[in-house]
Coordinates of C-alpha atoms and ligand atoms in Angstrom, one line a residue:
X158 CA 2.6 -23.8 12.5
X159 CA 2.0 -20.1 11.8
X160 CA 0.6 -17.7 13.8
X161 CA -1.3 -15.6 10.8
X162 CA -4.4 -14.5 11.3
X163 CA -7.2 -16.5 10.2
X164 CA -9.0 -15.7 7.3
X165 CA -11.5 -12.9 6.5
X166 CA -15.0 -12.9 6.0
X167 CA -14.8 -10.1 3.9
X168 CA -12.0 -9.3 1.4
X169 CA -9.6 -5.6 1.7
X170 CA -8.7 -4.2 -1.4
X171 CA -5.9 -1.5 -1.8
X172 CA -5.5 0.3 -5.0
X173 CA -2.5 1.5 -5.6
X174 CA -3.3 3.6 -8.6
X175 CA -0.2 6.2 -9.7
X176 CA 3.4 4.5 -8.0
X177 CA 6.3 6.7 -8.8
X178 CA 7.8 4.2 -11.4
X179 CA 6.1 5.2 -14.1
X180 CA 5.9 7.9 -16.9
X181 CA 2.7 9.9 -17.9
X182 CA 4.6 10.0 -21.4
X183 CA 4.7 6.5 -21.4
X184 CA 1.2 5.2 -20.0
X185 CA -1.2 8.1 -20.6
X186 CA -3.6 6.2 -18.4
X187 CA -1.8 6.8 -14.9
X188 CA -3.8 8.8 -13.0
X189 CA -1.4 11.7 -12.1
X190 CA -3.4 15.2 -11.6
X191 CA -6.1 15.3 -8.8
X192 CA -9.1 15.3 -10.8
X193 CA -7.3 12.2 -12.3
X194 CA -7.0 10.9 -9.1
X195 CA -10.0 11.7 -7.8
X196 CA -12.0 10.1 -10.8
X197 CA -10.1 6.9 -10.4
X198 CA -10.6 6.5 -6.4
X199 CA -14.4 7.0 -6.9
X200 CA -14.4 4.2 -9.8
X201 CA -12.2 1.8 -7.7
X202 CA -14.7 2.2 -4.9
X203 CA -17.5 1.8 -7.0
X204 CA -15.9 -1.8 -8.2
X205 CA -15.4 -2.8 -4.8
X206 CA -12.0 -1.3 -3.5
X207 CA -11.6 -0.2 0.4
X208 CA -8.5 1.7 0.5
X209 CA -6.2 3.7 -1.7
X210 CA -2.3 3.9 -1.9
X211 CA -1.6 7.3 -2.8
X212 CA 1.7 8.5 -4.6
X213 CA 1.4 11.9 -6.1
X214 CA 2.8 13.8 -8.9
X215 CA 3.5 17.6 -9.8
X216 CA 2.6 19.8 -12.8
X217 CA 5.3 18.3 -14.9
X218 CA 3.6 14.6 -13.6
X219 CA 6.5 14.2 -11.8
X220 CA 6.8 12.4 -8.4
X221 CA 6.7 14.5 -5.5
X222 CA 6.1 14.9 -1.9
X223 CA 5.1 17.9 -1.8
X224 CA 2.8 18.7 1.2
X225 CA 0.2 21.4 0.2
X226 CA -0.2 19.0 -2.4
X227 CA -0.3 15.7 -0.8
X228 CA -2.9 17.7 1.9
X229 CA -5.0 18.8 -0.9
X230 CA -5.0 15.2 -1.9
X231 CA -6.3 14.1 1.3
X232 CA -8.6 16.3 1.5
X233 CA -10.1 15.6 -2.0
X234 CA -10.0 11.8 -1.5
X235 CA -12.0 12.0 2.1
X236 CA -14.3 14.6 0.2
X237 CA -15.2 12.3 -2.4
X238 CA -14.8 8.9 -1.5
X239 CA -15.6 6.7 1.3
X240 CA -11.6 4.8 0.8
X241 CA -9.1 4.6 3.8
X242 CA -6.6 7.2 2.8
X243 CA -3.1 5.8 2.9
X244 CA -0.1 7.8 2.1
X245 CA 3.3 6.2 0.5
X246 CA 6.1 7.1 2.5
X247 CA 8.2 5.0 0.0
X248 CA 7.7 8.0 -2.6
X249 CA 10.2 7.3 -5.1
X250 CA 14.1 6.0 -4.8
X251 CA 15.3 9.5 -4.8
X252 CA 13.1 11.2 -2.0
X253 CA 15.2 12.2 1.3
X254 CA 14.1 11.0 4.4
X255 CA 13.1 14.4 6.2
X256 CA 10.2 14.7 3.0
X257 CA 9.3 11.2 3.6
X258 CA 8.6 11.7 7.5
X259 CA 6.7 15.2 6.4
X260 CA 3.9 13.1 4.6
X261 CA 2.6 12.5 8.0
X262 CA 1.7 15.9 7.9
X263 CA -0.4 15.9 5.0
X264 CA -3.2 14.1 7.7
X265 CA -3.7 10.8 5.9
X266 CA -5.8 7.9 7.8
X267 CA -3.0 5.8 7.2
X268 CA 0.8 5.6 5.8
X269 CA 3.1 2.8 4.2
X270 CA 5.9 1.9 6.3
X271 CA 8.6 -0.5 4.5
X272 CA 10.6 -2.3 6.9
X273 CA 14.0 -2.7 5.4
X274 CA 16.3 -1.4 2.1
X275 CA 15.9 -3.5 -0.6
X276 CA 17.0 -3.7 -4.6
X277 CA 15.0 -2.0 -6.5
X278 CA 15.5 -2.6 -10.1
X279 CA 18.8 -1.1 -10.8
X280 CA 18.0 1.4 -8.2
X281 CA 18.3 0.7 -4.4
X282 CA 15.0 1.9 -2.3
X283 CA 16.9 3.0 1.3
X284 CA 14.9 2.2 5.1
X285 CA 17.8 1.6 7.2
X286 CA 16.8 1.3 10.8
X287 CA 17.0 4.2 12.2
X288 CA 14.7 5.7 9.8
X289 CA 12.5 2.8 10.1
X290 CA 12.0 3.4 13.7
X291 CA 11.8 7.1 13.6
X292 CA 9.2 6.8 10.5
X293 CA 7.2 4.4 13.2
X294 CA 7.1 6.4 15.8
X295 CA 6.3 9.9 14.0
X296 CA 3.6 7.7 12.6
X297 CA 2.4 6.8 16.5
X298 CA 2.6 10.4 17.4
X299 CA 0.4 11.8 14.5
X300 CA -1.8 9.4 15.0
X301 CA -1.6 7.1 11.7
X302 CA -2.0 4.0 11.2
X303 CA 1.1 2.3 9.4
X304 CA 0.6 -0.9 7.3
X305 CA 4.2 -2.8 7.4
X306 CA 5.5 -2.9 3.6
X307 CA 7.5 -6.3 3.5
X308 CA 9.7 -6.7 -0.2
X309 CA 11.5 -9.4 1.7
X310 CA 11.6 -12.2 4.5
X311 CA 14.1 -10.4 6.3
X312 CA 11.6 -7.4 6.5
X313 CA 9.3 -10.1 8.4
X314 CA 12.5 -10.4 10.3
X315 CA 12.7 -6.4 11.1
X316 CA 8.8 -5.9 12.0
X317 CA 9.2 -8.7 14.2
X318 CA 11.8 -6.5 15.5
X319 CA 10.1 -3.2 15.5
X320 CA 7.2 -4.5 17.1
X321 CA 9.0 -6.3 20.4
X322 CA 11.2 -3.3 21.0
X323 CA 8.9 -0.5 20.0
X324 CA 5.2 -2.0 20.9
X325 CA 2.2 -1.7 19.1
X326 CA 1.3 1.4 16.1
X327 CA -1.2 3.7 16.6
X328 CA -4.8 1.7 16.4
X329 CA -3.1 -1.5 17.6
X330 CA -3.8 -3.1 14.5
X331 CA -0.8 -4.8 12.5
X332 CA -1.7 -4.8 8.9
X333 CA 1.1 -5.8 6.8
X334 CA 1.5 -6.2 2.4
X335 CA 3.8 -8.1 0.8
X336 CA 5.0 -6.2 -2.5
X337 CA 6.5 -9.8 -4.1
X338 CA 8.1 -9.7 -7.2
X339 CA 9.9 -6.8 -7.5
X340 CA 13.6 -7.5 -8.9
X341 CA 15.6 -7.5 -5.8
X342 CA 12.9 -8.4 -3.3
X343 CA 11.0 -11.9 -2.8
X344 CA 9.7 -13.5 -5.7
X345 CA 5.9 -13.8 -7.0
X346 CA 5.3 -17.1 -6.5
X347 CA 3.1 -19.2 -4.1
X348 CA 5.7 -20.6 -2.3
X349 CA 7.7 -17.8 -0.8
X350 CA 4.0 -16.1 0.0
X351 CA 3.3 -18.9 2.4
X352 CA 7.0 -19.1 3.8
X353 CA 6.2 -15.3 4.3
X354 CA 2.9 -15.5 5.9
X355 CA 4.3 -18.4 8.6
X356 CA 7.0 -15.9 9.6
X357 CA 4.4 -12.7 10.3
X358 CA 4.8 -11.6 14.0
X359 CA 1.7 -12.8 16.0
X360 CA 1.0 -9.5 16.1
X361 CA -0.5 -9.6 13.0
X362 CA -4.1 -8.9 12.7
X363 CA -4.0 -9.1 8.9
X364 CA -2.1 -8.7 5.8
X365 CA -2.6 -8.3 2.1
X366 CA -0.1 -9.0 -0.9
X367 CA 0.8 -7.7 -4.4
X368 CA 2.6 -9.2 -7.1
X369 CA 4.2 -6.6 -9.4
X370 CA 4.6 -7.2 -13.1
X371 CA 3.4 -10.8 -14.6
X372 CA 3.4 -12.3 -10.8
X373 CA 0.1 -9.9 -10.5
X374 CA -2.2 -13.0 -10.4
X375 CA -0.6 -16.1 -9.3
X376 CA 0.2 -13.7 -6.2
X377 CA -3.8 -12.5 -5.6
X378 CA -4.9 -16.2 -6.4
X379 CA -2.2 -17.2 -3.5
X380 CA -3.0 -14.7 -1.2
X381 CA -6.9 -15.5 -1.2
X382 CA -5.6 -19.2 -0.7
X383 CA -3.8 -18.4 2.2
X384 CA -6.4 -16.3 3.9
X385 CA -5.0 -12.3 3.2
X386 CA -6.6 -9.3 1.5
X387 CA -5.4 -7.9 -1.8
X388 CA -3.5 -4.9 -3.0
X389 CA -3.7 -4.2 -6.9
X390 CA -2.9 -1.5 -9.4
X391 CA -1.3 0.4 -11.6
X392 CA 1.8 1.1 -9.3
X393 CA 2.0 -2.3 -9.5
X394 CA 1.2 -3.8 -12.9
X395 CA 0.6 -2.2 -16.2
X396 CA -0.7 -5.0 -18.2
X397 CA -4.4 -6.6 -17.7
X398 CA -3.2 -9.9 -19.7
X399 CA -0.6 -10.9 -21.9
X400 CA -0.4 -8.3 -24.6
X401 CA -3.6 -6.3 -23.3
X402 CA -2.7 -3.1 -20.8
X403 CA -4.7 -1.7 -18.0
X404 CA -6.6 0.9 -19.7
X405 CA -7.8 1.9 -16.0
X406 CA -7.0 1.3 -12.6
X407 CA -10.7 0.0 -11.7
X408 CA -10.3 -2.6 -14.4
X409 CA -7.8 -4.4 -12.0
X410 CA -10.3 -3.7 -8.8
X411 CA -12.9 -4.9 -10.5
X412 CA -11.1 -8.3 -11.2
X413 CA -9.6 -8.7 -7.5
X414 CA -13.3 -8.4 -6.5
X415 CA -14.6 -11.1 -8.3
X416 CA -11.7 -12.9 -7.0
X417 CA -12.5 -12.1 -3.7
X418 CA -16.3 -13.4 -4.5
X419 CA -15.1 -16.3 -6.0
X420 CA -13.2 -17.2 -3.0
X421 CA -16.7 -16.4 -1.0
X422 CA -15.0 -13.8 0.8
X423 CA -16.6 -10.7 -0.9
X424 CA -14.8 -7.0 -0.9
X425 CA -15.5 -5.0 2.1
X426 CA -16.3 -1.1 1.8
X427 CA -14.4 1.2 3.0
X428 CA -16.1 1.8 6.3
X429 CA -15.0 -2.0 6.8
X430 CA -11.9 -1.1 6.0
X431 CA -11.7 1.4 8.7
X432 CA -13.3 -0.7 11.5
X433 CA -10.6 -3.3 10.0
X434 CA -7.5 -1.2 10.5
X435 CA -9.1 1.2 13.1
X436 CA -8.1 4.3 11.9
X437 CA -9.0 7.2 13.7
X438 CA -12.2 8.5 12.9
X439 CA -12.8 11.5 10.0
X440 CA -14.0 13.6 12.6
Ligands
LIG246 N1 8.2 3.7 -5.0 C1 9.0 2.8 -4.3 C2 10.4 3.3 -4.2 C3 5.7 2.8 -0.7 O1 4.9 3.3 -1.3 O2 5.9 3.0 0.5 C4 8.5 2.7 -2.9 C5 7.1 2.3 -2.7 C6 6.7 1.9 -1.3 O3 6.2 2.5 -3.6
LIG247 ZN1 3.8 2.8 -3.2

């Protein structure tokens, strides 16, 4: 038995364009200035994406969290685009907390919210509790919706958790992703998607997944089997196929969303997308 929601008529589709892993020097396609960014949420929503994971860089294309910059980034992205604004609060490994709560400020419609520290490569990617719960309720308060990053069954464990001792988020929607694949985290593979997706809280009201590296596909083919909506991108893979790399993020949205046909559950716009999640309303 497993209390996930049932499946979607319509398909979500994150893109999760820039990440923080990454080096311009080394992949001189990552979107990392704002026009970049800009020009790549309007393409991805053009090819069928609903929301964007935003990670930002500085002048040096650097990660950062800076917040006139991550506002200005909001700003731009509601200007231009149509896409459900989501904010990382992951940033990168070496962030503090207090800048990771700040992002809140920046306005976005909604914010990622990983529910537990996990390996991270050789690094380690910190969410104790505490911060976890504070990070969910600062989210309540400003009035943004989180969507439940989970590397790891035991971070289905925590959001069960969260959930019974802290209530619903903001919107009352629970939208969760699993990031699968990452070294230290669950693996890419079909079988520890569904043992993930039987253990989502009943609160659920839907979830999407991501497979980093190779695990890119078998993950969106599994997801779409098992009734979820899809997060792709360059945060999270670098390569198109073998030996052939993502020359731009849309490449990978446009591929999710003939997925998403094939499976005859079609990607939804981003107005969808915000009925979906109920964010609060641009105005
Ligand atoms: N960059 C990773 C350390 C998130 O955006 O919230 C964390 C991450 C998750 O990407
Ligand atoms: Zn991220």
């Amino acid at each position: 038995m497993t209390s996930a929601p049932p499946p979607p008529d319509r398909t979500l589709i994150t893109v999760a364009p820039t990440g923080a892993e990454s080096s311009k020097a080394d992949v001189p396609a990552l979107p990392t200035t704002l026009d970049e960014l800009v020009e790549t949420a309007i393409a991805c929503e053009r090819a069928g994406a609903a929301m964007v994971h935003v990670h930002i860089r500085d002048a040096e294309h650097r990660p950062t969290l800076d917040l006139a910059r991550l506002t200005d980034t909001v700003a731009a992205l509601r200007e231009t685009t149509s896409l459900v604004v989501q904010l990382s609060t992951g940033g990168s490994v070496h962030d503090p907390y207090a800048h990771r709560l700040r992002v809140l400020e920046a306005g976005p419609d909604s914010c990622s919210l990983t529910m537990g520290t996990v390996n991270f490569g050789d690094e380690v990617f910190l969410n104790p509790w505490p911060f976890v719960r504070e990070l969910y309720e600062a989210s309540r308060a400003a009035r943004v919706v989180p969507e439940f990053e989970l590397f790891d069954l035991g971070h289905v464990a925590a959001l069960h958790r969260l959930l019974d001792s802290c209530g619903l988020p903001y919107g009352e929607r629970v939208h969760c992703d699993l990031v699968m694949g990452v070294a230290g985290g669950m693996p890419g593979t079909a079988g520890a998607l569904v043992a993930a997706v039987a253990a989502l809280p009943p609160q659920t009201t839907s979830w999407s997944a991501t497979g980093v590296g190779r695990t890119t596909l078998p993950v969106a083919l599994a997801a779409l089997g098992a009734g979820g909506h899809l997060r792709v991108g360059m945060e999270d893979t670098l390569s198109f196929a073998r030996g052939r790399p993502v020359t731009h993020n849309a490449e990978l949205v446009e591929r999710a969303a003939q997925l998403a046909a094939l499976a005859q559950r079609p990607a939804m716009t981003g107005a969808d997308g915000r009925e979906l999640l109920q964010v609060r309303s641009a105005a």
